[in-house]
Amino acid sequence: MMNKTIILFLLLLSSSVVRAQKLFDVFTAIPDTMLSYLDAGLRSELAGDMRTKKTAVVVNIIGDTTRVVTYSSDYILLRCNKSRDMEIKLLPRKQEGDTIVCVVNTYKGPAEESTVDFYTLAWKPLLKEQFVGSVSGMSLLQRPDTLSTDDFQNLCGMFDPLLVNIHLSPKEQSLTFSVSLPDVPRDKEKTLKGLISQRKFNWDGERFN
């Protein structure tokens, strides 16, 4: 029984190592157009540090700092600079028997705004609508029972601009949409936070549902 347990553990460990190697290879091959200030050499340096479990941080081409905040065998959160985060997630497809790449870029102004895109392992763009539906900002705002419709609409008007932020899960195959809190007076923050909801979509092997 003990031998079977050890063998199962080694198989799982081996599978995790293979997935991580694939992720590092995909990360190193990111097109320069997607990360113009992080060339192939710097990406290889970060991947090498991740392989050896070192702190992965480099000074990029424009003199700013780029660091890997967290990573797993199928996920990387890259802090490109102070104003941009990039999340990368490998997603296996059941019917096709292959793997695709989901990339979420989050841009940080007064409020966060995200984009989500999908690629092949060779970084060929895929049609986004094939893998996730459209989520409007208004659908992520909910009226508490304690608010009248008029008061709710007035508070919604404070979400200007109404920006959606998106995050991948490091541990799960999921994608979460929410609304960014705008730059408002401190006494309004708690009230506006009470209107914000999240929508979580899980990967079913073909798309996020």
mmCIF file of C-alpha atoms in Angstrom:
data_model
loop_
_atom_site.group_PDB
_atom_site.id
_atom_site.type_symbol
_atom_site.label_atom_id
_atom_site.label_comp_id
_atom_site.label_asym_id
_atom_site.label_seq_id
_atom_site.Cartn_x
_atom_site.Cartn_y
_atom_site.Cartn_z
ATOM 1 C CA MET A 1 0.000 0.000 0.000
ATOM 2 C CA MET A 2 2.845 2.338 0.934
ATOM 3 C CA ASN A 3 4.600 1.648 -2.383
ATOM 4 C CA LYS A 4 1.441 2.530 -4.342
ATOM 5 C CA THR A 5 1.131 5.790 -2.420
ATOM 6 C CA ILE A 6 4.742 6.686 -3.162
ATOM 7 C CA ILE A 7 4.346 5.851 -6.842
ATOM 8 C CA LEU A 8 1.182 7.985 -7.084
ATOM 9 C CA PHE A 9 2.968 10.877 -5.375
ATOM 10 C CA LEU A 10 5.920 10.614 -7.778
ATOM 11 C CA LEU A 11 3.590 10.527 -10.788
ATOM 12 C CA LEU A 12 1.759 13.640 -9.591
ATOM 13 C CA LEU A 13 5.060 15.382 -8.894
ATOM 14 C CA SER A 14 6.370 14.470 -12.332
ATOM 15 C CA SER A 15 3.196 15.778 -13.991
ATOM 16 C CA SER A 16 3.492 19.046 -12.062
ATOM 17 C CA VAL A 17 7.121 19.460 -13.134
ATOM 18 C CA VAL A 18 6.204 18.883 -16.787
ATOM 19 C CA ARG A 19 3.396 21.460 -16.601
ATOM 20 C CA ALA A 20 5.700 23.985 -14.950
ATOM 21 C CA GLN A 21 8.345 23.453 -17.644
ATOM 22 C CA LYS A 22 5.717 24.054 -20.327
ATOM 23 C CA LEU A 23 4.631 27.242 -18.548
ATOM 24 C CA PHE A 24 8.190 28.551 -18.304
ATOM 25 C CA ASP A 25 8.770 27.803 -22.004
ATOM 26 C CA VAL A 26 5.559 29.640 -22.929
ATOM 27 C CA PHE A 27 6.521 32.579 -20.732
ATOM 28 C CA THR A 28 9.985 32.848 -22.290
ATOM 29 C CA ALA A 29 8.438 32.831 -25.775
ATOM 30 C CA ILE A 30 6.068 35.776 -25.154
ATOM 31 C CA PRO A 31 6.213 38.021 -28.248
ATOM 32 C CA ASP A 32 8.249 41.210 -27.788
ATOM 33 C CA THR A 33 5.198 43.196 -28.883
ATOM 34 C CA MET A 34 3.386 42.098 -25.705
ATOM 35 C CA LEU A 35 6.249 43.020 -23.369
ATOM 36 C CA SER A 36 8.438 45.429 -25.291
ATOM 37 C CA TYR A 37 10.556 46.336 -22.242
ATOM 38 C CA LEU A 38 11.241 42.701 -21.291
ATOM 39 C CA ASP A 39 13.299 41.021 -24.001
ATOM 40 C CA ALA A 40 13.875 37.281 -24.417
ATOM 41 C CA GLY A 41 17.028 37.370 -22.310
ATOM 42 C CA LEU A 42 15.265 38.984 -19.363
ATOM 43 C CA ARG A 43 12.304 36.610 -19.684
ATOM 44 C CA SER A 44 14.721 33.669 -19.666
ATOM 45 C CA GLU A 45 16.363 35.069 -16.544
ATOM 46 C CA LEU A 46 13.000 35.264 -14.770
ATOM 47 C CA ALA A 47 12.068 31.745 -15.906
ATOM 48 C CA GLY A 48 15.424 30.440 -14.671
ATOM 49 C CA ASP A 49 14.850 32.009 -11.260
ATOM 50 C CA MET A 50 11.401 30.434 -11.082
ATOM 51 C CA ARG A 51 12.859 27.027 -11.951
ATOM 52 C CA THR A 52 15.326 27.301 -9.081
ATOM 53 C CA LYS A 53 12.703 28.869 -6.780
ATOM 54 C CA LYS A 54 14.679 32.068 -6.397
ATOM 55 C CA THR A 55 13.122 35.525 -6.120
ATOM 56 C CA ALA A 56 12.383 36.334 -9.767
ATOM 57 C CA VAL A 57 13.041 40.045 -10.375
ATOM 58 C CA VAL A 58 14.913 41.967 -13.084
ATOM 59 C CA VAL A 59 15.562 45.537 -14.112
ATOM 60 C CA ASN A 60 13.835 45.858 -17.483
ATOM 61 C CA ILE A 61 14.969 47.713 -20.593
ATOM 62 C CA ILE A 62 13.437 51.027 -19.515
ATOM 63 C CA GLY A 63 15.069 50.857 -16.097
ATOM 64 C CA ASP A 64 11.973 49.856 -14.159
ATOM 65 C CA THR A 65 11.557 46.719 -12.049
ATOM 66 C CA THR A 66 9.685 43.665 -13.309
ATOM 67 C CA ARG A 67 9.022 40.846 -10.868
ATOM 68 C CA VAL A 68 7.164 37.577 -10.593
ATOM 69 C CA VAL A 69 4.780 38.019 -7.665
ATOM 70 C CA THR A 70 3.581 34.420 -7.526
ATOM 71 C CA TYR A 71 3.511 31.330 -9.727
ATOM 72 C CA SER A 72 2.484 27.696 -9.799
ATOM 73 C CA SER A 73 2.765 24.879 -12.319
ATOM 74 C CA ASP A 74 0.179 26.570 -14.583
ATOM 75 C CA TYR A 75 -0.003 30.220 -13.444
ATOM 76 C CA ILE A 76 2.205 33.315 -13.305
ATOM 77 C CA LEU A 77 1.436 36.753 -11.898
ATOM 78 C CA LEU A 78 3.948 39.194 -13.365
ATOM 79 C CA ARG A 79 4.218 42.742 -12.019
ATOM 80 C CA CYS A 80 5.412 44.314 -15.257
ATOM 81 C CA ASN A 81 5.779 47.748 -13.663
ATOM 82 C CA LYS A 82 3.917 50.000 -11.233
ATOM 83 C CA SER A 83 1.043 50.500 -13.643
ATOM 84 C CA ARG A 84 0.555 47.021 -15.148
ATOM 85 C CA ASP A 85 0.139 43.415 -14.000
ATOM 86 C CA MET A 86 0.031 40.410 -16.328
ATOM 87 C CA GLU A 87 -1.502 37.071 -15.353
ATOM 88 C CA ILE A 88 -0.808 33.961 -17.431
ATOM 89 C CA LYS A 89 -2.714 30.690 -17.056
ATOM 90 C CA LEU A 90 -2.442 27.437 -19.012
ATOM 91 C CA LEU A 91 -5.832 25.869 -19.737
ATOM 92 C CA PRO A 92 -6.197 22.287 -21.050
ATOM 93 C CA ARG A 93 -8.922 21.637 -23.617
ATOM 94 C CA LYS A 94 -10.709 18.292 -23.387
ATOM 95 C CA GLN A 95 -12.060 17.813 -26.909
ATOM 96 C CA GLU A 96 -9.014 19.139 -28.739
ATOM 97 C CA GLY A 97 -6.537 17.510 -26.361
ATOM 98 C CA ASP A 98 -4.321 20.584 -26.364
ATOM 99 C CA THR A 99 -3.585 23.532 -24.094
ATOM 100 C CA ILE A 100 -4.239 27.235 -24.583
ATOM 101 C CA VAL A 101 -2.972 30.341 -22.802
ATOM 102 C CA CYS A 102 -5.215 32.818 -21.009
ATOM 103 C CA VAL A 103 -3.679 36.255 -20.394
ATOM 104 C CA VAL A 104 -5.178 38.968 -18.208
ATOM 105 C CA ASN A 105 -3.578 42.408 -18.319
ATOM 106 C CA THR A 106 -4.586 44.827 -15.562
ATOM 107 C CA TYR A 107 -3.760 48.501 -15.973
ATOM 108 C CA LYS A 108 -3.611 50.597 -12.819
ATOM 109 C CA GLY A 109 -4.745 54.191 -12.959
ATOM 110 C CA PRO A 110 -6.918 55.778 -10.336
ATOM 111 C CA ALA A 111 -8.873 52.520 -10.793
ATOM 112 C CA GLU A 112 -7.944 49.152 -12.288
ATOM 113 C CA GLU A 113 -9.054 48.111 -15.773
ATOM 114 C CA SER A 114 -8.403 44.672 -17.229
ATOM 115 C CA THR A 115 -8.407 42.908 -20.570
ATOM 116 C CA VAL A 116 -8.530 39.144 -21.153
ATOM 117 C CA ASP A 117 -7.162 37.375 -24.232
ATOM 118 C CA PHE A 118 -6.462 33.840 -25.369
ATOM 119 C CA TYR A 119 -3.600 32.331 -27.379
ATOM 120 C CA THR A 120 -2.177 29.050 -28.567
ATOM 121 C CA LEU A 121 1.022 27.848 -26.913
ATOM 122 C CA ALA A 122 2.834 29.447 -29.872
ATOM 123 C CA TRP A 123 1.169 32.784 -29.051
ATOM 124 C CA LYS A 124 -1.210 32.801 -31.991
ATOM 125 C CA PRO A 125 -4.272 34.897 -30.969
ATOM 126 C CA LEU A 126 -7.563 33.057 -30.532
ATOM 127 C CA LEU A 127 -11.070 34.460 -30.696
ATOM 128 C CA LYS A 128 -11.905 35.651 -27.178
ATOM 129 C CA GLU A 129 -15.653 35.127 -27.572
ATOM 130 C CA GLN A 130 -15.003 31.418 -28.044
ATOM 131 C CA PHE A 131 -13.815 31.087 -24.453
ATOM 132 C CA VAL A 132 -15.634 33.667 -22.316
ATOM 133 C CA GLY A 133 -18.777 35.748 -22.579
ATOM 134 C CA SER A 134 -19.027 39.518 -22.347
ATOM 135 C CA VAL A 135 -19.561 40.991 -18.873
ATOM 136 C CA SER A 136 -20.794 44.568 -18.534
ATOM 137 C CA GLY A 137 -19.834 46.782 -15.640
ATOM 138 C CA MET A 138 -23.462 47.488 -14.727
ATOM 139 C CA SER A 139 -24.158 43.774 -14.337
ATOM 140 C CA LEU A 140 -21.574 43.774 -11.528
ATOM 141 C CA LEU A 141 -23.398 46.416 -9.482
ATOM 142 C CA GLN A 142 -26.263 45.278 -7.259
ATOM 143 C CA ARG A 143 -28.827 47.296 -5.321
ATOM 144 C CA PRO A 144 -29.043 46.448 -1.606
ATOM 145 C CA ASP A 145 -32.557 46.128 -0.189
ATOM 146 C CA THR A 146 -31.867 49.151 1.999
ATOM 147 C CA LEU A 147 -31.460 51.455 -1.025
ATOM 148 C CA SER A 148 -34.218 52.953 -3.138
ATOM 149 C CA THR A 149 -33.921 52.655 -6.904
ATOM 150 C CA ASP A 150 -33.243 56.378 -7.223
ATOM 151 C CA ASP A 151 -30.493 56.335 -4.578
ATOM 152 C CA PHE A 152 -28.949 53.281 -6.237
ATOM 153 C CA GLN A 153 -28.884 54.973 -9.642
ATOM 154 C CA ASN A 154 -27.333 58.082 -8.134
ATOM 155 C CA LEU A 155 -24.584 56.034 -6.500
ATOM 156 C CA CYS A 156 -23.979 54.101 -9.731
ATOM 157 C CA GLY A 157 -23.308 57.455 -11.353
ATOM 158 C CA MET A 158 -20.280 57.809 -9.096
ATOM 159 C CA PHE A 159 -18.645 54.878 -10.880
ATOM 160 C CA ASP A 160 -17.288 57.170 -13.540
ATOM 161 C CA PRO A 161 -15.588 55.738 -15.443
ATOM 162 C CA LEU A 162 -17.137 52.318 -14.850
ATOM 163 C CA LEU A 163 -14.148 49.978 -15.158
ATOM 164 C CA VAL A 164 -14.064 46.179 -14.929
ATOM 165 C CA ASN A 165 -11.141 44.340 -13.377
ATOM 166 C CA ILE A 166 -10.507 40.665 -14.057
ATOM 167 C CA HIS A 167 -8.380 38.151 -12.182
ATOM 168 C CA LEU A 168 -7.298 34.577 -12.785
ATOM 169 C CA SER A 169 -6.992 32.198 -9.851
ATOM 170 C CA PRO A 170 -3.492 30.869 -9.061
ATOM 171 C CA LYS A 171 -4.964 27.602 -7.736
ATOM 172 C CA GLU A 172 -8.215 27.105 -9.642
ATOM 173 C CA GLN A 173 -9.166 27.248 -13.304
ATOM 174 C CA SER A 174 -11.408 30.239 -12.793
ATOM 175 C CA LEU A 175 -11.818 33.821 -13.942
ATOM 176 C CA THR A 176 -13.391 36.491 -11.712
ATOM 177 C CA PHE A 177 -14.911 39.774 -12.898
ATOM 178 C CA SER A 178 -15.561 42.748 -10.637
ATOM 179 C CA VAL A 179 -15.876 46.540 -10.780
ATOM 180 C CA SER A 180 -13.027 48.809 -9.758
ATOM 181 C CA LEU A 181 -13.667 51.251 -6.956
ATOM 182 C CA PRO A 182 -13.359 54.753 -8.446
ATOM 183 C CA ASP A 183 -11.396 57.623 -6.948
ATOM 184 C CA VAL A 184 -14.014 58.992 -4.532
ATOM 185 C CA PRO A 185 -13.973 60.705 -1.132
ATOM 186 C CA ARG A 186 -13.132 58.298 1.692
ATOM 187 C CA ASP A 187 -16.572 58.641 3.276
ATOM 188 C CA LYS A 188 -18.155 57.267 0.080
ATOM 189 C CA GLU A 189 -15.875 54.228 -0.319
ATOM 190 C CA LYS A 190 -17.731 51.895 2.060
ATOM 191 C CA THR A 191 -21.092 52.704 0.481
ATOM 192 C CA LEU A 192 -19.823 52.077 -3.046
ATOM 193 C CA LYS A 193 -18.076 48.859 -2.029
ATOM 194 C CA GLY A 194 -21.466 47.610 -0.854
ATOM 195 C CA LEU A 195 -22.761 47.825 -4.428
ATOM 196 C CA ILE A 196 -19.959 45.824 -6.021
ATOM 197 C CA SER A 197 -20.502 42.139 -6.757
ATOM 198 C CA GLN A 198 -18.311 39.542 -8.437
ATOM 199 C CA ARG A 199 -18.957 37.009 -11.155
ATOM 200 C CA LYS A 200 -16.823 33.910 -11.149
ATOM 201 C CA PHE A 201 -16.522 31.697 -14.221
ATOM 202 C CA ASN A 202 -15.050 28.196 -14.094
ATOM 203 C CA TRP A 203 -13.192 26.500 -16.934
ATOM 204 C CA ASP A 204 -15.103 23.432 -18.134
ATOM 205 C CA GLY A 205 -12.459 22.186 -20.522
ATOM 206 C CA GLU A 206 -13.680 24.296 -23.443
ATOM 207 C CA ARG A 207 -14.684 27.735 -22.096
ATOM 208 C CA PHE A 208 -15.362 29.709 -18.926
ATOM 209 C CA ASN A 209 -18.961 29.238 -17.774
#
